[in-house]
Amino acid sequence: MRDQTVEPEAYWRFNVLHRAVHIVVMFAFVGVALTGFSLAFSPVGAARTFVWFLGGIDSARYVHRFCAVVLYLCVVAEVLWIMYFKFALRGKLFGPDSICFRLKDLRFFRDHMGYLLGQSQTPPPFERFTWWEKFDYWTLFLGMQSMALTGVFLWFPEFFSRFFPGYFVNIAQVLHFDEAILAVLYKFFIHTSVRHLRPEVYPGDWVIFTGKVTKETMMRAHPGEWASLNAPQQGSAISDQQTI
Ligand code: HEM
């Protein structure tokens, strides 16, 4: 048993499920993006060469759908995790440890802007997930729903044409393509730069791979969570599996 009088030097931030899902999402996302844009531009340039490399248009379509299914299974895994968090671990969906937005995030956002504009000396006492981490998570989570919906229209056009006018398939194609551009721009530029190019973590933030953060990082980046973990009887050392 851990000595409650000694503060832990490191804390679990992501358990093995979240780390594994993140790695799979990284590869599957690159897979859908490469194959999707290669399909869209298959008659020309590098896209044509890439489609040839994959074995032709049918194989490229197959790889795109395979990666899409894997990507969506990761979304399902996250939904199952949230249910496990709520029902088995008795976590609060709108509590300080949850990835769900709550009203307090609005206040954190306002105070954070004030801090960035030099109106206050200290950042807000962020809890387990900051407002921008929640935003990042939910943009991908919700974006995947519309990519999947438009994607299945493109996958089974005959089936959906039985229930909807045929031009819905054209609309789905436009939406799927436009949102793919948005998703790629967001993930490769905003997500990557916000995670890795901040001065505190530059040249990289590896927490999603290692799963743990140092005490200094906790105190600086998640002071609210650090304070609650170190309240009497609640500390969580690296040797304890912290669950979310
Ligand atoms: C998760 C669900 C997804 C499903 C079910 C799905 C399915 C499909 C299908 C069936 C097609 C048509 C391929 C063809 O036969 O020519 C397609 C095209 C495409 N997909 Fe996806 N996809 C998904 C996610 C994504 C994501 C996340 C991206 C990008 C980041 C993406 C980018 C594209 C692009 C650029 C095209 C070409 C559209 C065009 O030709 O105008 N897809 N997708």
mmCIF file of C-alpha atoms and ligand atoms in Angstrom:
data_model
loop_
_atom_site.group_PDB
_atom_site.id
_atom_site.type_symbol
_atom_site.label_atom_id
_atom_site.label_comp_id
_atom_site.label_asym_id
_atom_site.label_seq_id
_atom_site.Cartn_x
_atom_site.Cartn_y
_atom_site.Cartn_z
ATOM 1 C CA MET A 1 0.000 0.000 0.000
ATOM 2 C CA ARG A 2 1.187 3.499 -0.788
ATOM 3 C CA ASP A 3 2.338 5.807 1.960
ATOM 4 C CA GLN A 4 -0.326 8.542 1.894
ATOM 5 C CA THR A 5 2.121 11.085 3.319
ATOM 6 C CA VAL A 6 4.387 10.871 0.237
ATOM 7 C CA GLU A 7 3.265 12.635 -2.935
ATOM 8 C CA PRO A 8 3.669 10.523 -6.077
ATOM 9 C CA GLU A 9 6.260 11.682 -8.641
ATOM 10 C CA ALA A 10 4.222 10.579 -11.665
ATOM 11 C CA TYR A 11 0.562 10.073 -12.471
ATOM 12 C CA TRP A 12 -1.369 7.886 -14.867
ATOM 13 C CA ARG A 13 -3.190 9.938 -17.457
ATOM 14 C CA PHE A 14 -4.178 7.406 -20.123
ATOM 15 C CA ASN A 15 -4.818 3.729 -19.530
ATOM 16 C CA VAL A 16 -3.821 1.026 -21.987
ATOM 17 C CA LEU A 17 -7.152 1.135 -23.843
ATOM 18 C CA HIS A 18 -6.851 4.838 -24.636
ATOM 19 C CA ARG A 19 -3.236 4.490 -25.693
ATOM 20 C CA ALA A 20 -4.005 1.541 -27.951
ATOM 21 C CA VAL A 21 -7.067 3.247 -29.480
ATOM 22 C CA HIS A 22 -5.007 6.367 -30.206
ATOM 23 C CA ILE A 23 -2.334 4.386 -32.061
ATOM 24 C CA VAL A 24 -4.953 2.527 -34.123
ATOM 25 C CA VAL A 25 -6.762 5.826 -34.893
ATOM 26 C CA MET A 26 -3.491 7.397 -36.065
ATOM 27 C CA PHE A 27 -2.808 4.635 -38.593
ATOM 28 C CA ALA A 28 -6.427 4.191 -39.688
ATOM 29 C CA PHE A 29 -6.882 7.952 -40.150
ATOM 30 C CA VAL A 30 -3.756 8.238 -42.295
ATOM 31 C CA GLY A 31 -5.066 5.212 -44.212
ATOM 32 C CA VAL A 32 -8.508 6.711 -44.961
ATOM 33 C CA ALA A 33 -7.007 10.084 -45.817
ATOM 34 C CA LEU A 34 -4.396 8.689 -48.232
ATOM 35 C CA THR A 35 -6.755 6.254 -49.944
ATOM 36 C CA GLY A 36 -9.734 8.682 -49.931
ATOM 37 C CA PHE A 37 -7.861 11.513 -51.651
ATOM 38 C CA SER A 38 -6.151 9.090 -53.980
ATOM 39 C CA LEU A 39 -9.590 7.807 -55.015
ATOM 40 C CA ALA A 40 -10.837 11.343 -55.537
ATOM 41 C CA PHE A 41 -7.834 12.297 -57.700
ATOM 42 C CA SER A 42 -7.047 8.869 -59.129
ATOM 43 C CA PRO A 43 -6.717 10.000 -62.780
ATOM 44 C CA VAL A 44 -3.804 12.339 -62.045
ATOM 45 C CA GLY A 45 -0.299 12.653 -60.594
ATOM 46 C CA ALA A 46 0.750 11.098 -57.294
ATOM 47 C CA ALA A 47 -2.780 9.828 -56.599
ATOM 48 C CA ARG A 48 -2.662 7.769 -59.777
ATOM 49 C CA THR A 49 0.698 6.283 -58.784
ATOM 50 C CA PHE A 50 -0.531 5.507 -55.274
ATOM 51 C CA VAL A 51 -3.679 3.792 -56.563
ATOM 52 C CA TRP A 52 -1.481 1.771 -58.960
ATOM 53 C CA PHE A 53 0.788 0.873 -56.006
ATOM 54 C CA LEU A 54 -2.239 -0.413 -54.052
ATOM 55 C CA GLY A 55 -3.169 -2.681 -56.936
ATOM 56 C CA GLY A 56 -5.754 -0.585 -58.761
ATOM 57 C CA ILE A 57 -8.944 1.282 -57.995
ATOM 58 C CA ASP A 58 -10.784 -1.700 -56.495
ATOM 59 C CA SER A 59 -8.004 -2.432 -54.018
ATOM 60 C CA ALA A 60 -7.792 1.269 -53.078
ATOM 61 C CA ARG A 61 -11.542 1.249 -52.418
ATOM 62 C CA TYR A 62 -11.169 -1.913 -50.351
ATOM 63 C CA VAL A 63 -8.335 -0.417 -48.249
ATOM 64 C CA HIS A 64 -10.348 2.801 -47.731
ATOM 65 C CA ARG A 65 -13.356 0.862 -46.460
ATOM 66 C CA PHE A 66 -11.209 -1.412 -44.311
ATOM 67 C CA CYS A 67 -9.487 1.579 -42.623
ATOM 68 C CA ALA A 68 -12.888 3.299 -42.252
ATOM 69 C CA VAL A 69 -14.323 0.272 -40.426
ATOM 70 C CA VAL A 70 -11.273 0.081 -38.138
ATOM 71 C CA LEU A 71 -11.585 3.821 -37.435
ATOM 72 C CA TYR A 72 -15.242 3.502 -36.604
ATOM 73 C CA LEU A 73 -14.580 0.514 -34.304
ATOM 74 C CA CYS A 74 -12.361 2.895 -32.301
ATOM 75 C CA VAL A 75 -15.358 5.227 -31.937
ATOM 76 C CA VAL A 76 -17.399 2.243 -30.689
ATOM 77 C CA ALA A 77 -14.613 1.388 -28.225
ATOM 78 C CA GLU A 78 -14.755 4.949 -26.877
ATOM 79 C CA VAL A 79 -18.548 4.775 -26.462
ATOM 80 C CA LEU A 80 -18.159 1.474 -24.571
ATOM 81 C CA TRP A 81 -15.473 3.045 -22.433
ATOM 82 C CA ILE A 82 -17.701 6.012 -21.534
ATOM 83 C CA MET A 83 -20.461 3.558 -20.542
ATOM 84 C CA TYR A 84 -17.994 1.559 -18.465
ATOM 85 C CA PHE A 85 -16.799 4.785 -16.836
ATOM 86 C CA LYS A 86 -20.352 5.766 -15.955
ATOM 87 C CA PHE A 87 -21.918 2.458 -14.975
ATOM 88 C CA ALA A 88 -19.080 0.247 -13.726
ATOM 89 C CA LEU A 89 -16.695 2.832 -12.283
ATOM 90 C CA ARG A 90 -19.569 5.064 -11.175
ATOM 91 C CA GLY A 91 -17.811 8.096 -12.705
ATOM 92 C CA LYS A 92 -19.710 11.340 -13.172
ATOM 93 C CA LEU A 93 -20.235 12.151 -16.860
ATOM 94 C CA PHE A 94 -20.206 15.850 -16.029
ATOM 95 C CA GLY A 95 -17.666 15.617 -13.231
ATOM 96 C CA PRO A 96 -14.060 16.898 -13.121
ATOM 97 C CA ASP A 97 -12.568 13.622 -14.475
ATOM 98 C CA SER A 98 -14.819 13.365 -17.490
ATOM 99 C CA ILE A 99 -14.099 14.259 -21.127
ATOM 100 C CA CYS A 100 -17.641 15.689 -21.413
ATOM 101 C CA PHE A 101 -18.057 19.453 -21.537
ATOM 102 C CA ARG A 102 -19.582 21.102 -18.520
ATOM 103 C CA LEU A 103 -20.529 24.679 -17.664
ATOM 104 C CA LYS A 104 -17.285 25.194 -15.796
ATOM 105 C CA ASP A 105 -15.411 24.865 -19.105
ATOM 106 C CA LEU A 106 -16.995 28.143 -20.238
ATOM 107 C CA ARG A 107 -15.532 29.857 -17.209
ATOM 108 C CA PHE A 108 -12.153 28.180 -17.763
ATOM 109 C CA PHE A 109 -12.257 29.319 -21.389
ATOM 110 C CA ARG A 110 -12.987 32.945 -20.420
ATOM 111 C CA ASP A 111 -10.270 32.928 -17.723
ATOM 112 C CA HIS A 112 -7.809 31.261 -20.053
ATOM 113 C CA MET A 113 -8.357 33.946 -22.705
ATOM 114 C CA GLY A 114 -7.826 36.553 -19.979
ATOM 115 C CA TYR A 115 -4.574 34.832 -19.007
ATOM 116 C CA LEU A 116 -3.361 34.641 -22.628
ATOM 117 C CA LEU A 117 -4.187 38.346 -23.091
ATOM 118 C CA GLY A 118 -2.198 39.207 -19.985
ATOM 119 C CA GLN A 119 -5.160 40.128 -17.783
ATOM 120 C CA SER A 120 -4.218 37.612 -15.098
ATOM 121 C CA GLN A 121 -0.955 36.134 -13.866
ATOM 122 C CA THR A 122 -2.006 32.485 -13.619
ATOM 123 C CA PRO A 123 -3.947 30.154 -15.919
ATOM 124 C CA PRO A 124 -7.219 28.685 -14.628
ATOM 125 C CA PRO A 125 -6.946 25.543 -12.450
ATOM 126 C CA PHE A 126 -7.612 23.085 -15.278
ATOM 127 C CA GLU A 127 -8.923 19.705 -14.259
ATOM 128 C CA ARG A 128 -8.312 16.363 -15.957
ATOM 129 C CA PHE A 129 -9.137 17.609 -19.453
ATOM 130 C CA THR A 130 -8.788 21.216 -20.587
ATOM 131 C CA TRP A 131 -11.410 22.893 -22.785
ATOM 132 C CA TRP A 132 -9.255 22.526 -25.904
ATOM 133 C CA GLU A 133 -8.594 18.831 -25.197
ATOM 134 C CA LYS A 134 -12.340 18.241 -24.946
ATOM 135 C CA PHE A 135 -12.879 20.236 -28.123
ATOM 136 C CA ASP A 136 -10.250 18.137 -29.911
ATOM 137 C CA TYR A 137 -11.815 14.889 -28.748
ATOM 138 C CA TRP A 138 -15.388 15.819 -29.639
ATOM 139 C CA THR A 139 -14.540 17.269 -33.061
ATOM 140 C CA LEU A 140 -13.091 13.905 -34.066
ATOM 141 C CA PHE A 141 -15.855 11.941 -32.345
ATOM 142 C CA LEU A 142 -18.717 13.921 -33.909
ATOM 143 C CA GLY A 143 -16.925 14.386 -37.220
ATOM 144 C CA MET A 144 -16.653 10.613 -37.469
ATOM 145 C CA GLN A 145 -20.439 10.305 -37.254
ATOM 146 C CA SER A 146 -20.992 12.471 -40.317
ATOM 147 C CA MET A 147 -18.075 10.882 -42.212
ATOM 148 C CA ALA A 148 -19.531 7.452 -41.459
ATOM 149 C CA LEU A 149 -23.074 8.485 -42.433
ATOM 150 C CA THR A 150 -22.022 10.013 -45.750
ATOM 151 C CA GLY A 151 -19.531 7.142 -46.243
ATOM 152 C CA VAL A 152 -22.207 4.436 -46.001
ATOM 153 C CA PHE A 153 -24.318 6.349 -48.548
ATOM 154 C CA LEU A 154 -21.350 6.090 -50.934
ATOM 155 C CA TRP A 155 -20.768 2.453 -49.984
ATOM 156 C CA PHE A 156 -24.366 1.258 -50.523
ATOM 157 C CA PRO A 157 -25.903 3.773 -52.969
ATOM 158 C CA GLU A 158 -28.490 1.296 -54.359
ATOM 159 C CA PHE A 159 -29.764 0.480 -50.887
ATOM 160 C CA PHE A 160 -30.135 4.127 -49.801
ATOM 161 C CA SER A 161 -31.712 5.120 -53.123
ATOM 162 C CA ARG A 162 -34.650 2.896 -52.181
ATOM 163 C CA PHE A 163 -35.485 5.280 -49.322
ATOM 164 C CA PHE A 164 -34.059 8.638 -50.459
ATOM 165 C CA PRO A 165 -33.959 10.484 -53.794
ATOM 166 C CA GLY A 166 -30.876 9.580 -55.817
ATOM 167 C CA TYR A 167 -29.380 13.055 -55.501
ATOM 168 C CA PHE A 168 -28.796 12.309 -51.790
ATOM 169 C CA VAL A 169 -25.872 10.150 -52.881
ATOM 170 C CA ASN A 170 -24.411 13.148 -54.752
ATOM 171 C CA ILE A 171 -24.902 15.328 -51.689
ATOM 172 C CA ALA A 172 -23.238 12.653 -49.547
ATOM 173 C CA GLN A 173 -20.255 12.638 -51.903
ATOM 174 C CA VAL A 174 -19.833 16.414 -51.725
ATOM 175 C CA LEU A 175 -20.178 16.438 -47.933
ATOM 176 C CA HIS A 176 -17.834 13.455 -47.514
ATOM 177 C CA PHE A 177 -15.165 15.096 -49.671
ATOM 178 C CA ASP A 178 -15.461 18.557 -48.094
ATOM 179 C CA GLU A 179 -15.418 17.207 -44.570
ATOM 180 C CA ALA A 180 -12.441 15.016 -45.403
ATOM 181 C CA ILE A 181 -10.512 18.205 -46.296
ATOM 182 C CA LEU A 182 -11.600 19.818 -43.033
ATOM 183 C CA ALA A 183 -10.695 16.733 -40.990
ATOM 184 C CA VAL A 184 -7.252 16.418 -42.533
ATOM 185 C CA LEU A 185 -6.500 20.131 -42.089
ATOM 186 C CA TYR A 186 -7.713 20.010 -38.499
ATOM 187 C CA LYS A 187 -5.888 16.831 -37.500
ATOM 188 C CA PHE A 188 -2.585 17.427 -39.263
ATOM 189 C CA PHE A 189 -2.274 21.143 -38.501
ATOM 190 C CA ILE A 190 -4.345 22.198 -35.485
ATOM 191 C CA HIS A 191 -4.319 18.973 -33.436
ATOM 192 C CA THR A 192 -0.653 18.309 -34.098
ATOM 193 C CA SER A 193 0.520 21.850 -33.460
ATOM 194 C CA VAL A 194 -1.596 22.385 -30.341
ATOM 195 C CA ARG A 195 -0.323 19.103 -28.882
ATOM 196 C CA HIS A 196 3.342 19.256 -29.841
ATOM 197 C CA LEU A 197 4.387 22.820 -30.627
ATOM 198 C CA ARG A 198 3.433 24.495 -27.355
ATOM 199 C CA PRO A 199 6.593 25.894 -25.696
ATOM 200 C CA GLU A 200 6.023 23.755 -22.554
ATOM 201 C CA VAL A 201 6.133 20.476 -24.476
ATOM 202 C CA TYR A 202 8.078 21.280 -27.673
ATOM 203 C CA PRO A 203 9.352 19.284 -29.618
ATOM 204 C CA GLY A 204 6.724 16.704 -28.659
ATOM 205 C CA ASP A 205 4.149 15.637 -26.092
ATOM 206 C CA TRP A 206 4.434 11.871 -25.694
ATOM 207 C CA VAL A 207 1.885 11.370 -22.930
ATOM 208 C CA ILE A 208 -0.573 9.547 -25.215
ATOM 209 C CA PHE A 209 2.142 6.912 -25.817
ATOM 210 C CA THR A 210 3.647 6.643 -22.338
ATOM 211 C CA GLY A 211 0.348 7.149 -20.516
ATOM 212 C CA LYS A 212 1.922 9.002 -17.612
ATOM 213 C CA VAL A 213 2.819 12.549 -16.661
ATOM 214 C CA THR A 214 5.283 13.905 -14.157
ATOM 215 C CA LYS A 215 4.230 15.658 -10.981
ATOM 216 C CA GLU A 216 5.548 18.957 -12.437
ATOM 217 C CA THR A 217 3.359 18.576 -15.522
ATOM 218 C CA MET A 218 0.331 17.789 -13.377
ATOM 219 C CA MET A 219 0.928 20.837 -11.204
ATOM 220 C CA ARG A 220 1.417 23.101 -14.221
ATOM 221 C CA ALA A 221 -1.104 21.769 -16.732
ATOM 222 C CA HIS A 222 -3.822 20.218 -14.531
ATOM 223 C CA PRO A 223 -3.591 21.984 -11.186
ATOM 224 C CA GLY A 224 -7.256 21.330 -10.373
ATOM 225 C CA GLU A 225 -6.844 17.581 -10.869
ATOM 226 C CA TRP A 226 -3.519 17.540 -9.038
ATOM 227 C CA ALA A 227 -5.070 19.278 -6.042
ATOM 228 C CA SER A 228 -7.987 16.848 -5.891
ATOM 229 C CA LEU A 229 -5.727 13.784 -6.276
ATOM 230 C CA ASN A 230 -3.582 15.001 -3.432
ATOM 231 C CA ALA A 231 -6.451 15.774 -1.138
ATOM 232 C CA PRO A 232 -6.224 13.468 1.898
ATOM 233 C CA GLN A 233 -6.996 9.775 1.100
ATOM 234 C CA GLN A 234 -7.323 10.361 -2.635
ATOM 235 C CA GLY A 235 -3.763 10.393 -4.022
ATOM 236 C CA SER A 236 -3.040 8.254 -7.072
ATOM 237 C CA ALA A 237 0.545 7.072 -7.444
ATOM 238 C CA ILE A 238 1.899 5.713 -10.687
ATOM 239 C CA SER A 239 1.644 2.245 -9.161
ATOM 240 C CA ASP A 240 -2.117 2.625 -8.797
ATOM 241 C CA GLN A 241 -4.128 2.270 -12.028
ATOM 242 C CA GLN A 242 -5.980 5.528 -12.385
ATOM 243 C CA THR A 243 -8.880 4.816 -14.668
ATOM 244 C CA ILE A 244 -9.849 7.973 -16.541
HETATM 245 C C1 HEM B 1 -15.750 6.148 -41.137
HETATM 246 C C2 HEM B 1 -16.273 6.156 -42.109
HETATM 247 C C3 HEM B 1 -15.994 6.242 -43.612
HETATM 248 C C4 HEM B 1 -16.616 5.480 -44.536
HETATM 249 C C5 HEM B 1 -17.661 4.413 -44.266
HETATM 250 C C6 HEM B 1 -16.107 5.894 -45.810
HETATM 251 C C7 HEM B 1 -16.495 5.364 -47.013
HETATM 252 C C8 HEM B 1 -16.171 5.872 -48.240
HETATM 253 C C9 HEM B 1 -16.628 5.348 -49.504
HETATM 254 C C10 HEM B 1 -17.520 4.121 -49.664
HETATM 255 C C11 HEM B 1 -16.118 6.128 -50.479
HETATM 256 C C12 HEM B 1 -16.331 5.960 -51.988
HETATM 257 C C13 HEM B 1 -15.108 5.286 -52.537
HETATM 258 C C14 HEM B 1 -15.347 4.895 -53.967
HETATM 259 O O1 HEM B 1 -15.920 3.845 -54.170
HETATM 260 O O2 HEM B 1 -14.925 5.648 -54.876
HETATM 261 C C15 HEM B 1 -15.337 7.157 -49.865
HETATM 262 C C16 HEM B 1 -14.665 8.159 -50.539
HETATM 263 C C17 HEM B 1 -13.843 9.066 -49.929
HETATM 264 N N1 HEM B 1 -13.497 9.118 -48.598
HETATM 265 FE FE1 HEM B 1 -14.330 7.999 -47.132
HETATM 266 N N2 HEM B 1 -15.163 6.881 -45.646
HETATM 267 C C18 HEM B 1 -15.057 7.126 -44.291
HETATM 268 C C19 HEM B 1 -14.190 8.014 -43.684
HETATM 269 C C20 HEM B 1 -13.364 8.886 -44.349
HETATM 270 C C21 HEM B 1 -12.434 9.783 -43.731
HETATM 271 C C22 HEM B 1 -12.232 9.912 -42.216
HETATM 272 C C23 HEM B 1 -11.810 10.480 -44.721
HETATM 273 C C24 HEM B 1 -10.731 11.526 -44.656
HETATM 274 C C25 HEM B 1 -10.094 11.956 -43.673
HETATM 275 C C26 HEM B 1 -12.360 10.030 -45.970
HETATM 276 C C27 HEM B 1 -12.031 10.528 -47.216
HETATM 277 C C28 HEM B 1 -12.629 10.176 -48.400
HETATM 278 C C29 HEM B 1 -12.407 10.831 -49.667
HETATM 279 C C30 HEM B 1 -11.511 12.060 -49.896
HETATM 280 C C31 HEM B 1 -13.172 10.148 -50.617
HETATM 281 C C32 HEM B 1 -13.290 10.463 -52.111
HETATM 282 C C33 HEM B 1 -14.563 11.283 -52.295
HETATM 283 C C34 HEM B 1 -14.763 11.652 -53.758
HETATM 284 O O3 HEM B 1 -14.467 10.844 -54.608
HETATM 285 O O4 HEM B 1 -15.243 12.777 -53.984
HETATM 286 N N3 HEM B 1 -13.297 9.057 -45.709
HETATM 287 N N4 HEM B 1 -15.373 6.970 -48.486
#
